[in-house]
PDB file of C-alpha atoms in Angstrom:
ATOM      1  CA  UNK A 201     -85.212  -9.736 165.810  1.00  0.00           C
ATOM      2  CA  UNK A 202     -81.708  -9.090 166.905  1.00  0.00           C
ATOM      3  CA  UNK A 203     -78.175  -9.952 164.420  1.00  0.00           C
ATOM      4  CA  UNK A 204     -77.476 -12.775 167.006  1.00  0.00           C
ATOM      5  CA  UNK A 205     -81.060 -14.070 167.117  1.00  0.00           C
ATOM      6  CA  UNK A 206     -81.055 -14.059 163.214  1.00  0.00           C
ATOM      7  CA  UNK A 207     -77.682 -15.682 162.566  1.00  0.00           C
ATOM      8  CA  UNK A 208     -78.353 -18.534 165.331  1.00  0.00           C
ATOM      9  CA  UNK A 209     -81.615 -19.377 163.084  1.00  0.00           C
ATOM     10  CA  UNK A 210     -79.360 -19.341 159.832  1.00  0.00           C
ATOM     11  CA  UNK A 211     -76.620 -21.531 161.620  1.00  0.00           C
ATOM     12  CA  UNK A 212     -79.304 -24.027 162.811  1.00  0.00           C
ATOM     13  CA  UNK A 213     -81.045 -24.333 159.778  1.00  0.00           C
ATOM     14  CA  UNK A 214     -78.065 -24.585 156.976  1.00  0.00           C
ATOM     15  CA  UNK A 215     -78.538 -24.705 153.319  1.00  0.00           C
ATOM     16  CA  UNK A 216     -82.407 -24.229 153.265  1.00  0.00           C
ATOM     17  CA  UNK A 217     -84.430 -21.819 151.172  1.00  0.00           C
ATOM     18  CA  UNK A 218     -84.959 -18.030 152.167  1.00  0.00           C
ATOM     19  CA  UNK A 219     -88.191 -16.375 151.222  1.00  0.00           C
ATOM     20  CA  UNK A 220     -88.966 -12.847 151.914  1.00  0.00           C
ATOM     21  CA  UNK A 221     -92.978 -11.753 153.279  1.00  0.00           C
ATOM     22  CA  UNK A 222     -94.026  -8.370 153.242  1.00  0.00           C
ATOM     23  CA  UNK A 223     -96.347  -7.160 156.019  1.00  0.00           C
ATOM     24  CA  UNK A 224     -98.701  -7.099 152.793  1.00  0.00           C
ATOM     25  CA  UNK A 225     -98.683 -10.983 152.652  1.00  0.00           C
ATOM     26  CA  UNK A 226     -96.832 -10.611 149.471  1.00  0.00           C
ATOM     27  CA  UNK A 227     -93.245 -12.329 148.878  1.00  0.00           C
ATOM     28  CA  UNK A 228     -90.025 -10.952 147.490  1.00  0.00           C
ATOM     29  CA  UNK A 229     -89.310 -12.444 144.238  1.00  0.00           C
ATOM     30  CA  UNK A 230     -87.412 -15.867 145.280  1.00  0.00           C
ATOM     31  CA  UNK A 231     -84.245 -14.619 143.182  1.00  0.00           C
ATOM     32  CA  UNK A 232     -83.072 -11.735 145.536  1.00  0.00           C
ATOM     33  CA  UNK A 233     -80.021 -10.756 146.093  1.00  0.00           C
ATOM     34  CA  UNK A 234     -78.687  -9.138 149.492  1.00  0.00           C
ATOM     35  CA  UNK A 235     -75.875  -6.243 148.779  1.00  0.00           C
ATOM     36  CA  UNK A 236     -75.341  -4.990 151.298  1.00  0.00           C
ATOM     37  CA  UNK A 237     -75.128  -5.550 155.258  1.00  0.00           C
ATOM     38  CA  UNK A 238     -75.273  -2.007 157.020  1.00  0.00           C
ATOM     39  CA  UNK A 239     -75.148  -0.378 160.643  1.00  0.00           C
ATOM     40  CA  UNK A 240     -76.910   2.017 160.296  1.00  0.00           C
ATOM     41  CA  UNK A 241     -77.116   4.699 163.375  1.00  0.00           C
ATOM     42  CA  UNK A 242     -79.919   7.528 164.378  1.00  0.00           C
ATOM     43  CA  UNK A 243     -78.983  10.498 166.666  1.00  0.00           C
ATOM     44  CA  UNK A 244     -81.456  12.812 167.633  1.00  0.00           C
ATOM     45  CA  UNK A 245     -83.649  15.151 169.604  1.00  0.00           C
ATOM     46  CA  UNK A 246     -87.346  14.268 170.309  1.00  0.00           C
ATOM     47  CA  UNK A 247     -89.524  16.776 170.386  1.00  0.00           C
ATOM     48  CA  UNK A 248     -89.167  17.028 174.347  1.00  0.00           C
ATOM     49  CA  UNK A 249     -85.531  17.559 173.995  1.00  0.00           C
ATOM     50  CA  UNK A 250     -84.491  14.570 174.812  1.00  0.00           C
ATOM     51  CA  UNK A 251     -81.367  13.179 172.817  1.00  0.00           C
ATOM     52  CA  UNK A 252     -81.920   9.972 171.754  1.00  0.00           C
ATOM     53  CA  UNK A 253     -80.274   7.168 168.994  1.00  0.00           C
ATOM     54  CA  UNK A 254     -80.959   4.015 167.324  1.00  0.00           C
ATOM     55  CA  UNK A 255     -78.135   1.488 165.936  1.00  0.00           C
ATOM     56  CA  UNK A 256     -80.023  -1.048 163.259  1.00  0.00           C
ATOM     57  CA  UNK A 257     -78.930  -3.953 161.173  1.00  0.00           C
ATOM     58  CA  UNK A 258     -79.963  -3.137 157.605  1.00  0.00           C
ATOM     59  CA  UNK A 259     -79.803  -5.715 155.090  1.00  0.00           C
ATOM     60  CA  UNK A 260     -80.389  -4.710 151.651  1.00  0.00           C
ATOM     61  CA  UNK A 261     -82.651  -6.736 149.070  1.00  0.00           C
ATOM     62  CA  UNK A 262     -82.203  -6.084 145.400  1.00  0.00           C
ATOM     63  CA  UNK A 263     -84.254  -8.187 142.541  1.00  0.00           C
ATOM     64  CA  UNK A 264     -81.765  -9.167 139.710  1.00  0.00           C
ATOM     65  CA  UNK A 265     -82.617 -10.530 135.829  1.00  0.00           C
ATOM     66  CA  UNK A 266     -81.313 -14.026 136.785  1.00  0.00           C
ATOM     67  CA  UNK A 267     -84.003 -15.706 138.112  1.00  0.00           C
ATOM     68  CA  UNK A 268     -82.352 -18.714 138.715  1.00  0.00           C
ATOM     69  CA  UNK A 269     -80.403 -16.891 140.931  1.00  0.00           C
ATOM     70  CA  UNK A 270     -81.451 -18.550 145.123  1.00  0.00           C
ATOM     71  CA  UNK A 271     -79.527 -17.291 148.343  1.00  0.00           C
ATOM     72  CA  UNK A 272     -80.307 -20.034 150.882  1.00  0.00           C
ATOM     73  CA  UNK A 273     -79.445 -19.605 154.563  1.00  0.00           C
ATOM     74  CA  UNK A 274     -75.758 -20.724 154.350  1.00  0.00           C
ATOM     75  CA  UNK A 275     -74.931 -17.656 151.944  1.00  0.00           C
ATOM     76  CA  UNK A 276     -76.731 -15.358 153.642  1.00  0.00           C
ATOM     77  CA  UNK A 277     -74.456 -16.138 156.838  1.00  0.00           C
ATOM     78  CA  UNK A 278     -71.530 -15.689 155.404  1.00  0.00           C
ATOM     79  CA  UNK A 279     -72.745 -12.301 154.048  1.00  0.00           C
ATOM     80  CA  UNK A 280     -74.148 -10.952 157.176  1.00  0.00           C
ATOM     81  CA  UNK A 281     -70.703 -12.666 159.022  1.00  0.00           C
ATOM     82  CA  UNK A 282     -68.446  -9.876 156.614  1.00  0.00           C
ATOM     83  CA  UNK A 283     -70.364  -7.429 158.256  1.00  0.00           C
ATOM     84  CA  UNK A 284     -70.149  -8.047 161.569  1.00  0.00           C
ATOM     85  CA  UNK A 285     -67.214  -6.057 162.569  1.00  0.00           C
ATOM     86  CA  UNK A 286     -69.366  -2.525 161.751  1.00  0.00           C
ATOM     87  CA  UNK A 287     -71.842  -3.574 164.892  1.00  0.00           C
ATOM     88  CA  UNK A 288     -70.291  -3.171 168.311  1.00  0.00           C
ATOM     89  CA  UNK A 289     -72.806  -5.872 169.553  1.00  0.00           C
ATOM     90  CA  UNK A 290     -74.592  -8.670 167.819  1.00  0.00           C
ATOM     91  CA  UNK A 291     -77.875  -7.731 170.061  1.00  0.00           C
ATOM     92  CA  UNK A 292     -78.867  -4.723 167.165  1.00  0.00           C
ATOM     93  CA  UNK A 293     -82.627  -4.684 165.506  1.00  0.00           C
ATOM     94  CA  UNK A 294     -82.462  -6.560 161.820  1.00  0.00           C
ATOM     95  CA  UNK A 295     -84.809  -4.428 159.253  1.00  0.00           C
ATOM     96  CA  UNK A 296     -84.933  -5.121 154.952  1.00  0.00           C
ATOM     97  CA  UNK A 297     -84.401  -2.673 152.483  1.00  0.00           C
ATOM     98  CA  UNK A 298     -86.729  -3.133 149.420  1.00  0.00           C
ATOM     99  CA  UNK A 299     -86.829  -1.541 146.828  1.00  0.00           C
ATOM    100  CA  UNK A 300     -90.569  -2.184 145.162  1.00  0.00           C
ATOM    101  CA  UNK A 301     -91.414   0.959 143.523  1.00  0.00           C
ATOM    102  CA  UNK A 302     -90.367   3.177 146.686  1.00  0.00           C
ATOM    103  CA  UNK A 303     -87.621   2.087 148.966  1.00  0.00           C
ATOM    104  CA  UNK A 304     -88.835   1.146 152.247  1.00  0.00           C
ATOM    105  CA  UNK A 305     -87.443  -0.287 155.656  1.00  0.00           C
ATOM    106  CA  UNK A 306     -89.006  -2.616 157.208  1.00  0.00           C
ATOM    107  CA  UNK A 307     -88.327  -4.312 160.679  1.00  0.00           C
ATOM    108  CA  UNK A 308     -87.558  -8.803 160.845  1.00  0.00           C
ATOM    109  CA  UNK A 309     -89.851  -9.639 163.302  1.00  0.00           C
ATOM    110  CA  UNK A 310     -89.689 -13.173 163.583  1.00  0.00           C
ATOM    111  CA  UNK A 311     -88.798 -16.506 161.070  1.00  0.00           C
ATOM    112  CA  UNK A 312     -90.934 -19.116 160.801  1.00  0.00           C
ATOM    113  CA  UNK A 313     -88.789 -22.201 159.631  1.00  0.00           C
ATOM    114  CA  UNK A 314     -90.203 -24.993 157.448  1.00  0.00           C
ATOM    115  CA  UNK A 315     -88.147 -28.215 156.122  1.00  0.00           C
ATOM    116  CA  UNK A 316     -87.633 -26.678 152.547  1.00  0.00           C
ATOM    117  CA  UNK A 317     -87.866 -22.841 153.880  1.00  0.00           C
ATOM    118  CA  UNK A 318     -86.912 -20.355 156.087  1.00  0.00           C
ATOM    119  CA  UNK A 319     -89.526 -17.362 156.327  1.00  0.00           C
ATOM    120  CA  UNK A 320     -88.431 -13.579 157.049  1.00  0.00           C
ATOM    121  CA  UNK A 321     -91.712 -12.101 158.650  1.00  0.00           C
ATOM    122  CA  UNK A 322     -91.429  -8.475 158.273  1.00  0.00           C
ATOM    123  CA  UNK A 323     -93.416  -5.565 160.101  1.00  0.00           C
ATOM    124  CA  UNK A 324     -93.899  -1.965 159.482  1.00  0.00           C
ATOM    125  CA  UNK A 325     -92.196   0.847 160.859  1.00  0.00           C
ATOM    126  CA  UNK A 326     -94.553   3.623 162.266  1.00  0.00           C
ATOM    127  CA  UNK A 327     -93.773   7.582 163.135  1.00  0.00           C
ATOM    128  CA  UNK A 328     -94.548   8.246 166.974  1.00  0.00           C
ATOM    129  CA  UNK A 329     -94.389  10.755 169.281  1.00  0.00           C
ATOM    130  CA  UNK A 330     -91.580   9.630 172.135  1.00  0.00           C
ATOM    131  CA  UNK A 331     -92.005  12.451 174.374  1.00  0.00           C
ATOM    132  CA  UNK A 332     -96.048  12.661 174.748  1.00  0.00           C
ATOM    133  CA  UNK A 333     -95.788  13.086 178.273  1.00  0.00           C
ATOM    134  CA  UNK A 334     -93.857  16.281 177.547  1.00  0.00           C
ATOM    135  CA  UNK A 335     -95.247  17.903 174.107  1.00  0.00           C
ATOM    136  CA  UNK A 336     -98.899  17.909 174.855  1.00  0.00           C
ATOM    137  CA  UNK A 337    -100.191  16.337 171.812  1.00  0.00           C
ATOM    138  CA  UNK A 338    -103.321  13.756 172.635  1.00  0.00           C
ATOM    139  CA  UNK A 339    -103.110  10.720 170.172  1.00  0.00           C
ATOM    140  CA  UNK A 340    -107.157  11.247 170.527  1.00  0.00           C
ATOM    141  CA  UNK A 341    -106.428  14.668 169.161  1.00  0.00           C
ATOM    142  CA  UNK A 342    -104.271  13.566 165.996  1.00  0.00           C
ATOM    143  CA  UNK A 343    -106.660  10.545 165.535  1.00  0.00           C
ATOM    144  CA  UNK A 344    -109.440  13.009 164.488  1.00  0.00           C
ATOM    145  CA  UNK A 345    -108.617  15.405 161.896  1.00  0.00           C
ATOM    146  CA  UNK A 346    -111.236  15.143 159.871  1.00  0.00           C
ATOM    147  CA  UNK A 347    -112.545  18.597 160.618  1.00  0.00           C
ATOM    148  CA  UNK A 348    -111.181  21.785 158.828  1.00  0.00           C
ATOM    149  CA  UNK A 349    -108.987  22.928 162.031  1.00  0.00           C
ATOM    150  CA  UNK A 350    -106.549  20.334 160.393  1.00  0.00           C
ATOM    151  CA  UNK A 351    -102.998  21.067 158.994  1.00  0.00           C
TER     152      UNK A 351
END
């Protein structure tokens, strides 16, 4: 999901509950906090040499003491609106920083918007090979190590 796709669902849906779900099924505790609103940008070289980068919306979530403590969609719009001048388009990727015993990324795939809530459906990121057509590694190859010719 895009800035511009996220904000438009935040606009549209004002003053209503946010809850966070992991790609576990789990939630983020209901008293989060987000901290910050980042660009963050990739630059580099596959491993066929070609140059590539990556420009993503990173939103940070953080799990205070005050439990009483809700961001509802309102909030969160004027947070993500301070950052807005750091992303030379609104049409960047949206992924959540959590921080649950190992900070992780993970991508906003969708919202699923109920009367009382608005849901942040996450994903997971995956490594990949970009240039297979030009390394020579087989996916069928790295999908079987179970034999001692491993790394």
């Amino acid at each position: 999901m895009t800035v511009d796709d996220f904000v438009t669902v935040l606009s549209v849906n004002p003053n209503t509950g946010i809850r966070v779900n992991l790609p576990d099924g789990s939630f983020v505790p209901a008293h989060f906090h987000v901290t910050e609103v980042g660009r963050v940008q990739k630059d580099f070289i596959d491993c066929g040499g070609t140059v590539r980068n990556s420009i993503t919306c990173v939103l940070q979530v953080w799990i205070a003491n005050d439990v009483d403590h809700r961001l509802d969609t309102t909030k969160l719009s004027k947070i993500i609106e301070k950052g807005t001048d750091l992303f030379g388009s609104m049409n960047v990727p949206i992924e959540i920083e959590y921080d649950n015993g190992l900070v992780s990324q993970y991508p906003l795939l969708e919202t699923k918007v109920t009367p009382e809530c608005v849901f942040l459906i996450l994903g997971k990121k995956h490594t990949d090979c970009l240039a297979q057509d030009r390394c020579g590694v087989s996916l069928n190859v790295l999908a079987d190590c179970s034999g001692s010719d491993c790394c």
